[in-house]
């Protein structure tokens, strides 16, 4: 970290190559080990993968990682593999200076912001992680190939951040991207990736809108219309807590009644498998209500875990 000599928080060390990332984290972990002296507890590294365009939701990821780890690394990489549409990729917010300020305030040690050539030196990867069946439903059905591209870059980032066997390793992801989080947990389980995946709760604006890097593209009236998504989820949550039937069709009709909102899906799923409870002979356990809609040109997603009444 760079000391500014003032009261402003220290700017994280910015690196753009995997070699510099490894050198920086090895040095910081070594210092943490020295501070621990003869303690048997190994130092820990927390990695927060992001695509930049950071907001308070990311600040919550970084601060959660800060509280739990000796060394915190945030990666910022707009991953072309997970965008189906070039226009969407081009429009994705790139706000590195603001991002660094936000991460400094969270006490992040290192920011890894590689270019495309550093991440994919052989060009577009031929070999990718496949999200399988779970990547074909809901978000996967609307955004073909998205989850394969996302898992491929997350696998690479987890490998690049790997602190070796002498440190604990955790990676932090937001619960707003619930299907992404479930797939990452599944990849780590299925492929024996030596990292502990930590989900961090959704951060909302005071009026209920889940924070997203894409919210900045909403016009004023679109933003007001978008509130129907969190309102409907809250309604389902309240009904579930009272043990009432959920009536998804009427909830869908409430969303469809908003002129500026084009509903993609509203479903209740198992939060680990993303199967509809009851499918495959599964007994209903935990239930997650998930919603996606296009509001103007902006695609938004949100979710809430439904309580089991009684
Ligand atoms: O959630 C995101 O910002 C991205 O999907 C991730 C996990 C950083 C992979 O590019």
Coordinates of C-alpha atoms and ligand atoms in Angstrom, one line a residue:
X1 CA 0.0 0.0 0.0
X2 CA 1.1 3.6 -0.7
X3 CA 1.2 5.9 2.3
X4 CA -0.1 9.4 1.5
X5 CA 1.1 11.0 4.7
X6 CA -2.3 12.6 5.1
X7 CA -5.5 11.4 6.8
X8 CA -6.9 10.1 3.5
X9 CA -6.9 6.3 3.3
X10 CA -3.8 4.7 1.6
X11 CA -4.3 4.0 -2.1
X12 CA -4.2 0.3 -2.8
X13 CA -1.2 -1.0 -4.8
X14 CA -2.3 -1.2 -8.4
X15 CA -0.9 -4.1 -10.4
X16 CA -1.8 -5.3 -13.9
X17 CA 0.3 -8.4 -14.3
X18 CA -0.1 -11.8 -12.7
X19 CA 3.6 -11.8 -11.8
X20 CA 3.3 -8.5 -9.9
X21 CA 0.2 -9.7 -8.2
X22 CA 1.9 -12.9 -6.9
X23 CA 5.0 -10.9 -5.7
X24 CA 2.8 -8.3 -3.9
X25 CA 0.6 -10.9 -2.1
X26 CA 3.6 -13.1 -1.2
X27 CA 5.3 -10.1 0.4
X28 CA 2.2 -8.9 2.3
X29 CA 1.5 -12.5 3.5
X30 CA 5.1 -12.8 4.7
X31 CA 4.7 -9.6 6.7
X32 CA 1.4 -10.9 8.2
X33 CA 3.2 -14.1 9.1
X34 CA 6.0 -12.1 10.8
X35 CA 3.4 -10.1 12.8
X36 CA 1.8 -13.4 14.0
X37 CA 5.1 -14.6 15.3
X38 CA 4.9 -18.1 16.7
X39 CA 1.1 -18.4 16.2
X40 CA -0.1 -21.6 14.5
X41 CA -2.9 -19.7 12.7
X42 CA -1.8 -19.2 9.1
X43 CA -2.3 -15.7 7.5
X44 CA -5.2 -15.4 5.1
X45 CA -5.9 -13.8 1.8
X46 CA -9.3 -12.5 0.7
X47 CA -10.0 -12.1 -3.0
X48 CA -12.9 -10.0 -4.3
X49 CA -13.4 -10.4 -8.1
X50 CA -15.2 -7.5 -9.7
X51 CA -15.6 -5.9 -13.1
X52 CA -15.3 -2.4 -11.7
X53 CA -18.0 0.3 -11.9
X54 CA -17.9 -0.2 -8.2
X55 CA -20.7 0.9 -5.8
X56 CA -21.6 0.3 -2.1
X57 CA -22.4 -3.3 -2.8
X58 CA -18.8 -3.9 -3.8
X59 CA -17.7 -1.8 -0.8
X60 CA -19.6 -4.2 1.4
X61 CA -17.7 -7.2 -0.3
X62 CA -14.3 -5.5 0.2
X63 CA -15.0 -4.4 3.8
X64 CA -16.3 -7.9 4.6
X65 CA -13.0 -9.3 3.2
X66 CA -11.0 -6.7 5.1
X67 CA -12.5 -7.7 8.4
X68 CA -11.7 -11.4 7.9
X69 CA -8.3 -11.4 6.2
X70 CA -4.7 -10.2 6.6
X71 CA -4.4 -9.4 2.9
X72 CA -7.2 -8.2 0.6
X73 CA -7.0 -8.2 -3.2
X74 CA -9.7 -6.8 -5.4
X75 CA -9.6 -7.7 -9.1
X76 CA -11.1 -5.4 -11.7
X77 CA -11.5 -7.0 -15.1
X78 CA -14.3 -6.5 -17.6
X79 CA -14.4 -10.0 -18.9
X80 CA -15.4 -10.1 -22.6
X81 CA -16.2 -13.8 -22.4
X82 CA -19.3 -13.3 -20.3
X83 CA -20.9 -10.7 -22.6
X84 CA -23.1 -12.0 -25.4
X85 CA -23.4 -8.6 -27.0
X86 CA -20.5 -6.3 -28.0
X87 CA -22.7 -3.2 -27.3
X88 CA -23.3 -4.3 -23.7
X89 CA -19.5 -4.9 -23.3
X90 CA -18.6 -1.5 -24.7
X91 CA -21.2 0.2 -22.5
X92 CA -20.0 -1.5 -19.2
X93 CA -18.8 1.3 -16.9
X94 CA -15.1 1.7 -16.6
X95 CA -14.3 4.0 -13.7
X96 CA -10.9 3.0 -12.4
X97 CA -10.1 6.3 -10.5
X98 CA -13.4 6.3 -8.6
X99 CA -13.0 2.5 -8.0
X100 CA -9.6 3.0 -6.4
X101 CA -10.9 5.7 -4.1
X102 CA -13.8 3.5 -3.0
X103 CA -11.4 0.6 -2.4
X104 CA -8.9 2.8 -0.5
X105 CA -11.7 3.7 1.9
X106 CA -12.3 0.0 2.4
X107 CA -8.6 -0.6 3.3
X108 CA -7.9 -2.9 0.3
X109 CA -4.2 -3.8 -0.1
X110 CA -3.9 -4.6 -3.8
X111 CA -6.0 -4.0 -6.9
X112 CA -5.3 -6.4 -9.8
X113 CA -6.5 -4.7 -13.0
X114 CA -5.2 -6.8 -15.9
X115 CA -5.8 -6.1 -19.6
X116 CA -7.4 -8.6 -21.9
X117 CA -3.9 -9.8 -23.2
X118 CA -2.7 -10.5 -19.6
X119 CA -5.8 -12.6 -18.9
X120 CA -6.1 -14.3 -22.3
X121 CA -2.5 -14.3 -23.6
X122 CA -3.4 -17.1 -26.2
X123 CA -6.4 -15.1 -27.4
X124 CA -9.9 -16.3 -26.8
X125 CA -9.6 -19.5 -24.7
X126 CA -10.4 -22.7 -26.5
X127 CA -10.9 -24.6 -23.2
X128 CA -13.5 -23.2 -20.9
X129 CA -15.4 -24.1 -17.7
X130 CA -18.8 -25.4 -18.6
X131 CA -21.7 -24.4 -16.3
X132 CA -23.6 -27.5 -17.4
X133 CA -27.4 -27.8 -16.9
X134 CA -27.5 -25.3 -14.0
X135 CA -26.1 -22.7 -16.4
X136 CA -28.8 -23.1 -18.9
X137 CA -31.8 -22.0 -16.9
X138 CA -33.1 -18.5 -15.9
X139 CA -30.1 -16.1 -16.4
X140 CA -28.4 -18.8 -18.5
X141 CA -31.4 -19.2 -20.8
X142 CA -31.6 -15.5 -21.4
X143 CA -27.8 -15.0 -21.7
X144 CA -26.4 -18.1 -23.6
X145 CA -22.7 -18.7 -22.8
X146 CA -22.7 -16.1 -20.1
X147 CA -22.1 -18.5 -17.2
X148 CA -19.4 -20.5 -19.1
X149 CA -17.5 -17.2 -19.7
X150 CA -18.0 -16.1 -16.1
X151 CA -16.9 -19.4 -14.6
X152 CA -13.8 -19.5 -16.9
X153 CA -12.6 -16.1 -15.7
X154 CA -13.4 -16.8 -12.1
X155 CA -11.4 -20.0 -12.3
X156 CA -8.5 -18.1 -13.7
X157 CA -8.8 -15.3 -11.1
X158 CA -9.0 -17.9 -8.3
X159 CA -5.8 -19.5 -9.7
X160 CA -4.0 -16.2 -10.1
X161 CA -4.8 -15.2 -6.5
X162 CA -3.9 -18.6 -5.0
X163 CA -1.7 -17.8 -2.0
X164 CA -0.2 -21.4 -1.8
X165 CA -0.8 -23.9 0.9
X166 CA 0.6 -21.8 3.8
X167 CA -2.2 -19.3 3.9
X168 CA -6.0 -19.5 4.1
X169 CA -7.8 -18.4 1.0
X170 CA -11.3 -17.0 0.7
X171 CA -13.1 -15.4 -2.2
X172 CA -16.1 -13.0 -1.9
X173 CA -19.2 -12.7 -4.2
X174 CA -22.4 -10.8 -3.9
X175 CA -25.7 -12.7 -3.2
X176 CA -27.5 -10.4 -5.7
X177 CA -26.0 -12.6 -8.5
X178 CA -27.5 -15.7 -6.8
X179 CA -27.2 -18.1 -9.8
X180 CA -23.6 -16.9 -10.4
X181 CA -22.8 -17.5 -6.7
X182 CA -24.4 -21.0 -6.7
X183 CA -22.4 -21.9 -9.9
X184 CA -19.1 -20.7 -8.4
X185 CA -19.8 -22.8 -5.2
X186 CA -20.5 -25.8 -7.5
X187 CA -17.4 -25.3 -9.6
X188 CA -15.2 -25.1 -6.5
X189 CA -16.8 -28.2 -5.1
X190 CA -16.7 -30.2 -8.4
X191 CA -13.2 -29.1 -9.4
X192 CA -11.6 -29.1 -5.9
X193 CA -10.5 -25.5 -6.1
X194 CA -8.8 -24.8 -2.7
X195 CA -10.7 -21.7 -1.7
X196 CA -13.6 -21.0 0.6
X197 CA -16.4 -19.1 -1.2
X198 CA -18.2 -16.4 0.9
X199 CA -21.5 -14.9 -0.1
X200 CA -22.2 -11.3 1.0
X201 CA -25.8 -10.0 1.4
X202 CA -27.4 -7.7 -1.2
X203 CA -27.0 -3.9 -0.5
X204 CA -30.1 -1.9 -1.4
X205 CA -30.9 1.8 -1.7
X206 CA -33.2 3.2 0.9
X207 CA -36.2 2.7 -1.4
X208 CA -35.4 -1.0 -1.9
X209 CA -33.6 -1.0 -5.3
X210 CA -30.7 -3.6 -5.2
X211 CA -27.5 -1.8 -6.0
X212 CA -26.0 -2.7 -9.5
X213 CA -23.3 -1.1 -11.7
X214 CA -26.1 -0.9 -14.3
X215 CA -28.5 1.3 -12.2
X216 CA -26.6 4.4 -13.4
X217 CA -28.0 3.9 -16.8
X218 CA -31.7 4.1 -15.6
X219 CA -33.6 7.3 -16.5
X220 CA -35.5 8.8 -13.5
X221 CA -38.9 7.2 -14.5
X222 CA -37.2 3.9 -15.2
X223 CA -35.7 3.9 -11.8
X224 CA -39.1 4.5 -10.2
X225 CA -40.6 1.7 -12.3
X226 CA -37.8 -0.7 -11.4
X227 CA -38.8 -0.5 -7.8
X228 CA -41.7 -3.0 -8.6
X229 CA -39.1 -5.8 -8.6
X230 CA -38.0 -5.4 -4.9
X231 CA -41.6 -4.6 -4.0
X232 CA -42.9 -7.9 -5.5
X233 CA -40.1 -9.8 -3.8
X234 CA -40.9 -8.2 -0.5
X235 CA -44.6 -9.2 -1.0
X236 CA -43.6 -12.8 -1.6
X237 CA -41.3 -12.7 1.4
X238 CA -44.2 -11.5 3.6
X239 CA -46.6 -14.1 2.3
X240 CA -44.0 -16.9 2.9
X241 CA -43.4 -15.7 6.5
X242 CA -47.2 -15.9 7.1
X243 CA -47.3 -19.4 5.6
X244 CA -49.6 -18.2 2.7
X245 CA -49.5 -19.6 -0.8
X246 CA -47.1 -17.5 -3.0
X247 CA -49.3 -16.9 -6.1
X248 CA -46.5 -16.2 -8.5
X249 CA -48.9 -15.5 -11.3
X250 CA -50.4 -12.5 -9.5
X251 CA -46.9 -11.3 -8.6
X252 CA -45.9 -11.6 -12.3
X253 CA -49.0 -9.6 -13.3
X254 CA -48.0 -6.8 -10.8
X255 CA -44.7 -6.6 -12.7
X256 CA -46.2 -6.7 -16.1
X257 CA -48.5 -3.8 -15.1
X258 CA -45.5 -1.5 -15.0
X259 CA -45.2 0.0 -18.5
X260 CA -41.5 0.5 -18.5
X261 CA -40.7 -3.0 -17.1
X262 CA -40.4 -6.0 -19.4
X263 CA -40.4 -9.2 -17.1
X264 CA -38.0 -12.0 -18.1
X265 CA -38.8 -14.4 -15.2
X266 CA -40.0 -14.5 -11.7
X267 CA -39.5 -18.0 -10.2
X268 CA -39.0 -19.7 -6.9
X269 CA -35.9 -22.0 -6.9
X270 CA -33.7 -24.1 -4.7
X271 CA -30.8 -21.6 -3.9
X272 CA -28.1 -24.3 -4.4
X273 CA -29.3 -26.2 -7.5
X274 CA -31.5 -23.5 -9.1
X275 CA -34.1 -26.3 -9.6
X276 CA -37.7 -25.5 -9.1
X277 CA -38.5 -27.1 -5.7
X278 CA -40.5 -30.3 -6.4
X279 CA -38.7 -30.9 -9.7
X280 CA -36.6 -34.1 -9.8
X281 CA -38.6 -35.5 -6.9
X282 CA -36.8 -33.0 -4.6
X283 CA -38.5 -32.0 -1.3
X284 CA -38.9 -28.3 -0.8
X285 CA -36.1 -27.0 1.5
X286 CA -34.8 -23.5 1.2
X287 CA -36.6 -21.4 -1.3
X288 CA -35.2 -18.4 -3.2
X289 CA -37.4 -16.0 -5.2
X290 CA -35.5 -14.7 -8.2
X291 CA -36.5 -12.1 -10.7
X292 CA -35.1 -10.6 -13.9
X293 CA -36.5 -7.8 -16.1
X294 CA -35.5 -5.3 -18.6
X295 CA -36.2 -1.7 -17.6
X296 CA -35.7 0.5 -20.6
X297 CA -32.3 -0.7 -22.0
X298 CA -31.1 -2.0 -18.6
X299 CA -31.4 -5.6 -17.5
X300 CA -31.9 -6.0 -13.7
X301 CA -31.9 -9.0 -11.4
X302 CA -32.9 -9.3 -7.8
X303 CA -33.7 -12.1 -5.3
X304 CA -34.8 -12.8 -1.8
X305 CA -34.6 -15.9 0.4
X306 CA -38.1 -16.9 1.5
X307 CA -38.6 -17.8 5.1
X308 CA -40.3 -21.1 6.0
X309 CA -43.3 -20.2 8.1
X310 CA -43.7 -21.8 11.5
Ligands
LIG1 O1 -20.1 -10.4 -10.7 C1 -19.2 -10.0 -11.4 O2 -18.8 -8.8 -11.3 C2 -18.5 -10.8 -12.5 O3 -19.4 -11.8 -13.0 C3 -17.3 -11.6 -11.9 C4 -17.6 -12.6 -10.8 C5 -16.3 -10.6 -11.4 C6 -16.6 -12.4 -13.1 O4 -16.2 -11.5 -14.1

